[in-house]
Amino acid sequence: MDLRSLSPEFRSKLKEVQTIASRATRQETHGDYEQAFSLYVDSVQKYLYLIRTLQDGSLKEQLKAISSKLLNRAERIKSSRPQLSLRAPVRDRTSSEEQDVVLQRSQKINGLSFHPWSPSHLNPVNDPSHPSQLASIQPALSPAQKQAFLEWKSMKEANPSLEVYKSDALDPTDIVQDIVTDCSLIAAFSVLINHAKHFQSQLHTECLYPKGPDGFPEGSTDGIYRVKLFLNGTERQTLRISRFVSLKSFNDLECISLRKHGMIFSLR
């Protein structure tokens, strides 16, 4: 089991659960089956928490196999000694494991999943879901958009001079609204742009990744831009925006854009 690529925090938690499992085995050997059962169940719960946080598929399978063996030991004690008063350990609802369960349960909103933000979202090479993300990133088009639709094209292909972001270029009066129902979105973005101009804030860009050394959005190497928002108790990846834009005629954009400054909003 190669742990060198794992964070110090993960290695510490793994060592803790391994210690609990070892204690369970010792208690079983010494005949203290009630304590052994409690420790086995505790170690299984902690292993399941670690498994949920892992990206490495092979390591995840190794930990699943270990937790399965520990669970079998607990079940064997319970089935072979029905006379014992066996209880699972009292759960600490303030523990990181219990809090993680709550955050996982609350990620589903209106049928959509908003997963907790992970460093892997900024490192697509190590993100196992990256290929499927690219395949499903394009949003559905409305009937009117479908009638005018020509093709999907990357921003750079649509216009090589386009920039992802330029701090001094944004102006609400430059925004071109392509769809009439986008009015509330345009109004909100106009307010954020003006707030940034007057107060040097980053309300309109703070949530958009990846970022450059200056803290502002930069071009994405994997073609996906991610939006991080605080939602239901934690920071979550709420949107994935593709670098591909829809065209309704030769280089005629079918999305919100700017009439000047060579910039584009890939919002539909």
PDB file of C-alpha atoms in Angstrom:
ATOM      1  CA  MET A   1       0.000   0.000   0.000  1.00  0.00           C
ATOM      2  CA  ASP A   2       1.809   3.104  -1.272  1.00  0.00           C
ATOM      3  CA  LEU A   3       0.817   6.091   0.881  1.00  0.00           C
ATOM      4  CA  ARG A   4       3.413   8.590  -0.336  1.00  0.00           C
ATOM      5  CA  SER A   5       0.971  10.424  -2.587  1.00  0.00           C
ATOM      6  CA  LEU A   6      -1.604  10.858   0.192  1.00  0.00           C
ATOM      7  CA  SER A   7      -1.972  13.919   2.377  1.00  0.00           C
ATOM      8  CA  PRO A   8      -0.492  13.902   5.925  1.00  0.00           C
ATOM      9  CA  GLU A   9      -4.033  14.244   7.290  1.00  0.00           C
ATOM     10  CA  PHE A  10      -5.202  11.131   5.435  1.00  0.00           C
ATOM     11  CA  ARG A  11      -2.161   9.133   6.557  1.00  0.00           C
ATOM     12  CA  SER A  12      -2.805  10.191  10.153  1.00  0.00           C
ATOM     13  CA  LYS A  13      -6.450   9.076   9.994  1.00  0.00           C
ATOM     14  CA  LEU A  14      -5.440   5.793   8.348  1.00  0.00           C
ATOM     15  CA  LYS A  15      -2.919   5.113  11.112  1.00  0.00           C
ATOM     16  CA  GLU A  16      -5.615   5.848  13.695  1.00  0.00           C
ATOM     17  CA  VAL A  17      -8.090   3.377  12.214  1.00  0.00           C
ATOM     18  CA  GLN A  18      -5.370   0.719  11.842  1.00  0.00           C
ATOM     19  CA  THR A  19      -4.630   1.116  15.550  1.00  0.00           C
ATOM     20  CA  ILE A  20      -8.323   0.674  16.400  1.00  0.00           C
ATOM     21  CA  ALA A  21      -8.492  -2.491  14.265  1.00  0.00           C
ATOM     22  CA  SER A  22      -5.390  -3.891  15.998  1.00  0.00           C
ATOM     23  CA  ARG A  23      -6.957  -3.211  19.405  1.00  0.00           C
ATOM     24  CA  ALA A  24     -10.095  -5.049  18.283  1.00  0.00           C
ATOM     25  CA  THR A  25      -8.049  -8.106  17.337  1.00  0.00           C
ATOM     26  CA  ARG A  26      -6.232  -8.070  20.697  1.00  0.00           C
ATOM     27  CA  GLN A  27      -9.489  -7.780  22.639  1.00  0.00           C
ATOM     28  CA  GLU A  28     -10.956 -10.694  20.688  1.00  0.00           C
ATOM     29  CA  THR A  29      -7.850 -12.785  21.386  1.00  0.00           C
ATOM     30  CA  HIS A  30      -8.145 -11.982  25.117  1.00  0.00           C
ATOM     31  CA  GLY A  31     -11.809 -13.006  25.146  1.00  0.00           C
ATOM     32  CA  ASP A  32     -13.313  -9.544  25.602  1.00  0.00           C
ATOM     33  CA  TYR A  33     -15.804  -9.988  22.770  1.00  0.00           C
ATOM     34  CA  GLU A  34     -18.051  -7.058  23.644  1.00  0.00           C
ATOM     35  CA  GLN A  35     -15.152  -4.608  23.443  1.00  0.00           C
ATOM     36  CA  ALA A  36     -13.778  -6.336  20.344  1.00  0.00           C
ATOM     37  CA  PHE A  37     -17.160  -6.052  18.594  1.00  0.00           C
ATOM     38  CA  SER A  38     -17.401  -2.346  19.401  1.00  0.00           C
ATOM     39  CA  LEU A  39     -13.871  -1.670  18.120  1.00  0.00           C
ATOM     40  CA  TYR A  40     -14.419  -3.693  14.938  1.00  0.00           C
ATOM     41  CA  VAL A  41     -17.559  -1.701  14.109  1.00  0.00           C
ATOM     42  CA  ASP A  42     -15.785   1.575  14.901  1.00  0.00           C
ATOM     43  CA  SER A  43     -12.872   0.705  12.613  1.00  0.00           C
ATOM     44  CA  VAL A  44     -15.231  -0.282   9.772  1.00  0.00           C
ATOM     45  CA  GLN A  45     -17.079   3.042  10.029  1.00  0.00           C
ATOM     46  CA  LYS A  46     -13.805   4.967   9.911  1.00  0.00           C
ATOM     47  CA  TYR A  47     -12.531   2.923   6.960  1.00  0.00           C
ATOM     48  CA  LEU A  48     -15.727   3.695   5.042  1.00  0.00           C
ATOM     49  CA  TYR A  49     -15.178   7.397   5.688  1.00  0.00           C
ATOM     50  CA  LEU A  50     -11.616   7.190   4.318  1.00  0.00           C
ATOM     51  CA  ILE A  51     -12.795   5.225   1.283  1.00  0.00           C
ATOM     52  CA  ARG A  52     -15.288   7.964   0.373  1.00  0.00           C
ATOM     53  CA  THR A  53     -12.534  10.585   0.352  1.00  0.00           C
ATOM     54  CA  LEU A  54     -10.144   8.605  -1.872  1.00  0.00           C
ATOM     55  CA  GLN A  55      -9.553   9.190  -5.591  1.00  0.00           C
ATOM     56  CA  ASP A  56      -7.052   6.340  -6.044  1.00  0.00           C
ATOM     57  CA  GLY A  57      -9.100   3.369  -7.274  1.00  0.00           C
ATOM     58  CA  SER A  58      -6.606   0.614  -6.358  1.00  0.00           C
ATOM     59  CA  LEU A  59      -6.063   1.942  -2.836  1.00  0.00           C
ATOM     60  CA  LYS A  60      -9.814   2.313  -2.419  1.00  0.00           C
ATOM     61  CA  GLU A  61     -10.257  -1.389  -3.273  1.00  0.00           C
ATOM     62  CA  GLN A  62      -7.546  -2.367  -0.771  1.00  0.00           C
ATOM     63  CA  LEU A  63      -9.260  -0.459   2.020  1.00  0.00           C
ATOM     64  CA  LYS A  64     -12.631  -1.948   1.040  1.00  0.00           C
ATOM     65  CA  ALA A  65     -11.152  -5.447   1.360  1.00  0.00           C
ATOM     66  CA  ILE A  66      -9.714  -4.645   4.804  1.00  0.00           C
ATOM     67  CA  SER A  67     -12.972  -3.139   6.071  1.00  0.00           C
ATOM     68  CA  SER A  68     -14.895  -6.151   4.741  1.00  0.00           C
ATOM     69  CA  LYS A  69     -12.686  -8.518   6.766  1.00  0.00           C
ATOM     70  CA  LEU A  70     -13.172  -6.423   9.908  1.00  0.00           C
ATOM     71  CA  LEU A  71     -16.940  -6.398   9.375  1.00  0.00           C
ATOM     72  CA  ASN A  72     -16.897 -10.192   8.982  1.00  0.00           C
ATOM     73  CA  ARG A  73     -15.085 -10.485  12.324  1.00  0.00           C
ATOM     74  CA  ALA A  74     -17.737  -8.346  14.013  1.00  0.00           C
ATOM     75  CA  GLU A  75     -20.568 -10.370  12.442  1.00  0.00           C
ATOM     76  CA  ARG A  76     -18.925 -13.642  13.483  1.00  0.00           C
ATOM     77  CA  ILE A  77     -18.722 -12.489  17.099  1.00  0.00           C
ATOM     78  CA  LYS A  78     -22.376 -11.428  17.021  1.00  0.00           C
ATOM     79  CA  SER A  79     -23.643 -14.675  15.457  1.00  0.00           C
ATOM     80  CA  SER A  80     -21.551 -17.036  17.608  1.00  0.00           C
ATOM     81  CA  ARG A  81     -22.295 -15.365  20.952  1.00  0.00           C
ATOM     82  CA  PRO A  82     -25.982 -14.360  20.995  1.00  0.00           C
ATOM     83  CA  GLN A  83     -25.940 -14.235  24.779  1.00  0.00           C
ATOM     84  CA  LEU A  84     -23.696 -11.165  24.775  1.00  0.00           C
ATOM     85  CA  SER A  85     -25.056  -7.625  24.918  1.00  0.00           C
ATOM     86  CA  LEU A  86     -23.315  -6.270  21.851  1.00  0.00           C
ATOM     87  CA  ARG A  87     -23.637  -2.612  20.978  1.00  0.00           C
ATOM     88  CA  ALA A  88     -22.099  -0.507  18.262  1.00  0.00           C
ATOM     89  CA  PRO A  89     -20.048   2.410  19.588  1.00  0.00           C
ATOM     90  CA  VAL A  90     -21.910   5.632  20.322  1.00  0.00           C
ATOM     91  CA  ARG A  91     -21.326   7.919  17.369  1.00  0.00           C
ATOM     92  CA  ASP A  92     -19.707  11.281  17.979  1.00  0.00           C
ATOM     93  CA  ARG A  93     -21.868  13.598  15.888  1.00  0.00           C
ATOM     94  CA  THR A  94     -19.176  16.287  15.995  1.00  0.00           C
ATOM     95  CA  SER A  95     -16.520  14.019  14.460  1.00  0.00           C
ATOM     96  CA  SER A  96     -15.239  14.701  10.953  1.00  0.00           C
ATOM     97  CA  GLU A  97     -16.622  11.336   9.825  1.00  0.00           C
ATOM     98  CA  GLU A  98     -20.175  12.134  10.952  1.00  0.00           C
ATOM     99  CA  GLN A  99     -20.018  15.641   9.527  1.00  0.00           C
ATOM    100  CA  ASP A 100     -18.835  14.209   6.216  1.00  0.00           C
ATOM    101  CA  VAL A 101     -21.876  11.912   6.099  1.00  0.00           C
ATOM    102  CA  VAL A 102     -24.188  14.908   6.603  1.00  0.00           C
ATOM    103  CA  LEU A 103     -22.423  16.886   3.862  1.00  0.00           C
ATOM    104  CA  GLN A 104     -22.645  13.936   1.478  1.00  0.00           C
ATOM    105  CA  ARG A 105     -26.383  13.550   2.120  1.00  0.00           C
ATOM    106  CA  SER A 106     -27.034  17.253   1.555  1.00  0.00           C
ATOM    107  CA  GLN A 107     -25.308  17.395  -1.840  1.00  0.00           C
ATOM    108  CA  LYS A 108     -28.515  16.495  -3.696  1.00  0.00           C
ATOM    109  CA  ILE A 109     -30.690  19.525  -4.513  1.00  0.00           C
ATOM    110  CA  ASN A 110     -33.640  19.381  -6.936  1.00  0.00           C
ATOM    111  CA  GLY A 111     -32.285  16.176  -8.424  1.00  0.00           C
ATOM    112  CA  LEU A 112     -28.824  17.656  -9.051  1.00  0.00           C
ATOM    113  CA  SER A 113     -25.645  16.636  -7.220  1.00  0.00           C
ATOM    114  CA  PHE A 114     -23.296  19.322  -5.902  1.00  0.00           C
ATOM    115  CA  HIS A 115     -20.233  17.493  -4.635  1.00  0.00           C
ATOM    116  CA  PRO A 116     -17.944  18.981  -1.971  1.00  0.00           C
ATOM    117  CA  TRP A 117     -15.050  20.892  -3.498  1.00  0.00           C
ATOM    118  CA  SER A 118     -11.929  18.798  -3.913  1.00  0.00           C
ATOM    119  CA  PRO A 119      -8.351  19.701  -4.933  1.00  0.00           C
ATOM    120  CA  SER A 120      -8.773  17.137  -7.741  1.00  0.00           C
ATOM    121  CA  HIS A 121     -11.177  19.583  -9.411  1.00  0.00           C
ATOM    122  CA  LEU A 122      -8.132  21.730 -10.157  1.00  0.00           C
ATOM    123  CA  ASN A 123      -5.998  18.779 -11.267  1.00  0.00           C
ATOM    124  CA  PRO A 124      -7.898  17.032 -14.083  1.00  0.00           C
ATOM    125  CA  VAL A 125      -5.048  14.617 -14.754  1.00  0.00           C
ATOM    126  CA  ASN A 126      -5.700  12.983 -11.373  1.00  0.00           C
ATOM    127  CA  ASP A 127      -9.477  13.320 -11.535  1.00  0.00           C
ATOM    128  CA  PRO A 128     -10.935   9.935 -12.606  1.00  0.00           C
ATOM    129  CA  SER A 129     -14.242  11.540 -13.599  1.00  0.00           C
ATOM    130  CA  HIS A 130     -12.580  13.946 -16.037  1.00  0.00           C
ATOM    131  CA  PRO A 131     -13.365  12.030 -19.289  1.00  0.00           C
ATOM    132  CA  SER A 132     -17.052  11.728 -18.395  1.00  0.00           C
ATOM    133  CA  GLN A 133     -17.131  15.406 -17.420  1.00  0.00           C
ATOM    134  CA  LEU A 134     -15.873  16.403 -20.861  1.00  0.00           C
ATOM    135  CA  ALA A 135     -18.423  14.150 -22.530  1.00  0.00           C
ATOM    136  CA  SER A 136     -21.417  15.586 -20.659  1.00  0.00           C
ATOM    137  CA  ILE A 137     -20.404  19.213 -20.145  1.00  0.00           C
ATOM    138  CA  GLN A 138     -22.452  20.848 -22.900  1.00  0.00           C
ATOM    139  CA  PRO A 139     -25.781  22.208 -21.632  1.00  0.00           C
ATOM    140  CA  ALA A 140     -29.090  21.469 -23.311  1.00  0.00           C
ATOM    141  CA  LEU A 141     -30.207  24.002 -25.899  1.00  0.00           C
ATOM    142  CA  SER A 142     -33.690  25.493 -26.029  1.00  0.00           C
ATOM    143  CA  PRO A 143     -35.925  24.735 -29.060  1.00  0.00           C
ATOM    144  CA  ALA A 144     -35.169  28.185 -30.502  1.00  0.00           C
ATOM    145  CA  GLN A 145     -31.434  27.667 -30.031  1.00  0.00           C
ATOM    146  CA  LYS A 146     -31.601  24.250 -31.683  1.00  0.00           C
ATOM    147  CA  GLN A 147     -33.190  25.792 -34.777  1.00  0.00           C
ATOM    148  CA  ALA A 148     -30.371  28.335 -35.111  1.00  0.00           C
ATOM    149  CA  PHE A 149     -27.567  26.041 -33.904  1.00  0.00           C
ATOM    150  CA  LEU A 150     -24.618  25.462 -36.242  1.00  0.00           C
ATOM    151  CA  GLU A 151     -21.851  23.812 -34.208  1.00  0.00           C
ATOM    152  CA  TRP A 152     -19.887  23.752 -30.955  1.00  0.00           C
ATOM    153  CA  LYS A 153     -16.510  25.433 -31.216  1.00  0.00           C
ATOM    154  CA  SER A 154     -13.814  26.283 -28.671  1.00  0.00           C
ATOM    155  CA  MET A 155     -13.443  29.935 -27.704  1.00  0.00           C
ATOM    156  CA  LYS A 156     -10.024  30.166 -29.331  1.00  0.00           C
ATOM    157  CA  GLU A 157     -11.308  28.602 -32.541  1.00  0.00           C
ATOM    158  CA  ALA A 158     -14.248  31.017 -32.623  1.00  0.00           C
ATOM    159  CA  ASN A 159     -11.892  33.963 -32.184  1.00  0.00           C
ATOM    160  CA  PRO A 160      -8.132  33.491 -31.562  1.00  0.00           C
ATOM    161  CA  SER A 161      -7.916  36.927 -29.917  1.00  0.00           C
ATOM    162  CA  LEU A 162     -10.492  36.130 -27.230  1.00  0.00           C
ATOM    163  CA  GLU A 163      -9.365  36.321 -23.615  1.00  0.00           C
ATOM    164  CA  VAL A 164     -10.881  34.500 -20.654  1.00  0.00           C
ATOM    165  CA  TYR A 165     -10.644  37.549 -18.414  1.00  0.00           C
ATOM    166  CA  LYS A 166      -9.159  41.021 -18.412  1.00  0.00           C
ATOM    167  CA  SER A 167      -9.706  42.971 -15.202  1.00  0.00           C
ATOM    168  CA  ASP A 168      -9.924  46.450 -16.755  1.00  0.00           C
ATOM    169  CA  ALA A 169     -11.997  45.457 -19.798  1.00  0.00           C
ATOM    170  CA  LEU A 170     -15.376  44.554 -18.324  1.00  0.00           C
ATOM    171  CA  ASP A 171     -18.153  47.108 -18.680  1.00  0.00           C
ATOM    172  CA  PRO A 172     -21.889  46.377 -18.311  1.00  0.00           C
ATOM    173  CA  THR A 173     -22.748  48.460 -21.378  1.00  0.00           C
ATOM    174  CA  ASP A 174     -20.660  46.118 -23.548  1.00  0.00           C
ATOM    175  CA  ILE A 175     -22.634  42.976 -22.698  1.00  0.00           C
ATOM    176  CA  VAL A 176     -24.545  41.472 -25.616  1.00  0.00           C
ATOM    177  CA  GLN A 177     -27.644  39.575 -24.479  1.00  0.00           C
ATOM    178  CA  ASP A 178     -28.449  36.721 -26.844  1.00  0.00           C
ATOM    179  CA  ILE A 179     -31.564  35.349 -25.099  1.00  0.00           C
ATOM    180  CA  VAL A 180     -34.366  37.518 -23.720  1.00  0.00           C
ATOM    181  CA  THR A 181     -34.794  35.364 -20.593  1.00  0.00           C
ATOM    182  CA  ASP A 182     -31.190  36.080 -19.561  1.00  0.00           C
ATOM    183  CA  CYS A 183     -32.159  39.582 -18.360  1.00  0.00           C
ATOM    184  CA  SER A 184     -31.917  38.818 -14.626  1.00  0.00           C
ATOM    185  CA  LEU A 185     -28.540  37.133 -15.129  1.00  0.00           C
ATOM    186  CA  ILE A 186     -27.237  40.106 -17.113  1.00  0.00           C
ATOM    187  CA  ALA A 187     -28.529  42.537 -14.476  1.00  0.00           C
ATOM    188  CA  ALA A 188     -26.834  40.598 -11.666  1.00  0.00           C
ATOM    189  CA  PHE A 189     -23.558  40.423 -13.544  1.00  0.00           C
ATOM    190  CA  SER A 190     -23.709  44.144 -14.323  1.00  0.00           C
ATOM    191  CA  VAL A 191     -24.024  44.904 -10.604  1.00  0.00           C
ATOM    192  CA  LEU A 192     -21.019  42.691  -9.821  1.00  0.00           C
ATOM    193  CA  ILE A 193     -18.908  44.343 -12.531  1.00  0.00           C
ATOM    194  CA  ASN A 194     -19.707  47.825 -11.228  1.00  0.00           C
ATOM    195  CA  HIS A 195     -18.991  46.716  -7.660  1.00  0.00           C
ATOM    196  CA  ALA A 196     -15.562  45.491  -8.779  1.00  0.00           C
ATOM    197  CA  LYS A 197     -14.887  48.810 -10.527  1.00  0.00           C
ATOM    198  CA  HIS A 198     -15.818  50.969  -7.555  1.00  0.00           C
ATOM    199  CA  PHE A 199     -14.556  48.806  -4.669  1.00  0.00           C
ATOM    200  CA  GLN A 200     -11.840  46.648  -6.312  1.00  0.00           C
ATOM    201  CA  SER A 201     -13.735  43.517  -5.274  1.00  0.00           C
ATOM    202  CA  GLN A 202     -13.734  40.150  -7.029  1.00  0.00           C
ATOM    203  CA  LEU A 203     -17.346  39.141  -6.442  1.00  0.00           C
ATOM    204  CA  HIS A 204     -17.803  38.306 -10.128  1.00  0.00           C
ATOM    205  CA  THR A 205     -14.658  36.168 -10.453  1.00  0.00           C
ATOM    206  CA  GLU A 206     -13.870  34.859  -6.946  1.00  0.00           C
ATOM    207  CA  CYS A 207     -15.743  31.606  -7.528  1.00  0.00           C
ATOM    208  CA  LEU A 208     -14.336  30.828 -11.007  1.00  0.00           C
ATOM    209  CA  TYR A 209     -11.421  28.389 -11.463  1.00  0.00           C
ATOM    210  CA  PRO A 210      -8.677  27.894 -12.583  1.00  0.00           C
ATOM    211  CA  LYS A 211      -6.924  31.063 -11.441  1.00  0.00           C
ATOM    212  CA  GLY A 212      -3.620  32.625 -12.405  1.00  0.00           C
ATOM    213  CA  PRO A 213      -0.914  33.977 -10.052  1.00  0.00           C
ATOM    214  CA  ASP A 214      -2.800  37.299  -9.867  1.00  0.00           C
ATOM    215  CA  GLY A 215      -5.888  35.574  -8.459  1.00  0.00           C
ATOM    216  CA  PHE A 216      -7.983  36.180 -11.576  1.00  0.00           C
ATOM    217  CA  PRO A 217      -9.366  33.496 -13.940  1.00  0.00           C
ATOM    218  CA  GLU A 218      -6.992  32.071 -16.535  1.00  0.00           C
ATOM    219  CA  GLY A 219      -7.269  29.686 -19.467  1.00  0.00           C
ATOM    220  CA  SER A 220      -8.150  26.112 -18.561  1.00  0.00           C
ATOM    221  CA  THR A 221      -5.809  23.361 -19.765  1.00  0.00           C
ATOM    222  CA  ASP A 222      -8.533  20.698 -19.727  1.00  0.00           C
ATOM    223  CA  GLY A 223     -11.257  22.821 -21.326  1.00  0.00           C
ATOM    224  CA  ILE A 224     -13.483  23.051 -18.245  1.00  0.00           C
ATOM    225  CA  TYR A 225     -14.001  26.030 -15.942  1.00  0.00           C
ATOM    226  CA  ARG A 226     -15.333  25.297 -12.463  1.00  0.00           C
ATOM    227  CA  VAL A 227     -17.491  27.371 -10.131  1.00  0.00           C
ATOM    228  CA  LYS A 228     -17.007  27.019  -6.358  1.00  0.00           C
ATOM    229  CA  LEU A 229     -19.773  28.237  -4.041  1.00  0.00           C
ATOM    230  CA  PHE A 230     -20.559  27.742  -0.348  1.00  0.00           C
ATOM    231  CA  LEU A 231     -23.703  25.620  -0.377  1.00  0.00           C
ATOM    232  CA  ASN A 232     -25.383  23.469   2.299  1.00  0.00           C
ATOM    233  CA  GLY A 233     -22.597  23.674   4.839  1.00  0.00           C
ATOM    234  CA  THR A 234     -19.465  23.481   2.708  1.00  0.00           C
ATOM    235  CA  GLU A 235     -17.722  24.681  -0.442  1.00  0.00           C
ATOM    236  CA  ARG A 236     -19.006  22.750  -3.435  1.00  0.00           C
ATOM    237  CA  GLN A 237     -18.447  22.503  -7.163  1.00  0.00           C
ATOM    238  CA  THR A 238     -21.749  23.906  -8.368  1.00  0.00           C
ATOM    239  CA  LEU A 239     -21.175  24.388 -12.116  1.00  0.00           C
ATOM    240  CA  ARG A 240     -18.876  23.202 -14.862  1.00  0.00           C
ATOM    241  CA  ILE A 241     -18.520  25.592 -17.785  1.00  0.00           C
ATOM    242  CA  SER A 242     -17.065  24.342 -21.056  1.00  0.00           C
ATOM    243  CA  ARG A 243     -14.558  26.261 -23.154  1.00  0.00           C
ATOM    244  CA  PHE A 244     -16.781  25.348 -26.119  1.00  0.00           C
ATOM    245  CA  VAL A 245     -19.401  27.858 -27.258  1.00  0.00           C
ATOM    246  CA  SER A 246     -22.358  27.393 -29.577  1.00  0.00           C
ATOM    247  CA  LEU A 247     -22.469  29.144 -32.936  1.00  0.00           C
ATOM    248  CA  LYS A 248     -25.598  29.945 -34.934  1.00  0.00           C
ATOM    249  CA  SER A 249     -23.723  30.965 -38.083  1.00  0.00           C
ATOM    250  CA  PHE A 250     -20.094  31.397 -39.024  1.00  0.00           C
ATOM    251  CA  ASN A 251     -18.511  32.699 -35.786  1.00  0.00           C
ATOM    252  CA  ASP A 252     -21.829  34.240 -34.702  1.00  0.00           C
ATOM    253  CA  LEU A 253     -21.970  33.404 -30.993  1.00  0.00           C
ATOM    254  CA  GLU A 254     -25.050  31.883 -29.418  1.00  0.00           C
ATOM    255  CA  CYS A 255     -24.230  32.942 -25.846  1.00  0.00           C
ATOM    256  CA  ILE A 256     -23.637  36.031 -23.719  1.00  0.00           C
ATOM    257  CA  SER A 257     -20.626  37.953 -25.023  1.00  0.00           C
ATOM    258  CA  LEU A 258     -19.012  41.402 -25.077  1.00  0.00           C
ATOM    259  CA  ARG A 259     -19.210  43.671 -28.106  1.00  0.00           C
ATOM    260  CA  LYS A 260     -15.728  45.080 -27.327  1.00  0.00           C
ATOM    261  CA  HIS A 261     -12.438  44.080 -25.712  1.00  0.00           C
ATOM    262  CA  GLY A 262     -12.257  40.599 -27.299  1.00  0.00           C
ATOM    263  CA  MET A 263     -13.765  38.761 -24.362  1.00  0.00           C
ATOM    264  CA  ILE A 264     -16.477  36.156 -23.998  1.00  0.00           C
ATOM    265  CA  PHE A 265     -18.871  34.785 -21.404  1.00  0.00           C
ATOM    266  CA  SER A 266     -19.509  31.097 -22.051  1.00  0.00           C
ATOM    267  CA  LEU A 267     -22.926  31.258 -20.379  1.00  0.00           C
ATOM    268  CA  ARG A 268     -26.052  29.787 -21.903  1.00  0.00           C
TER     269      ARG A 268
END
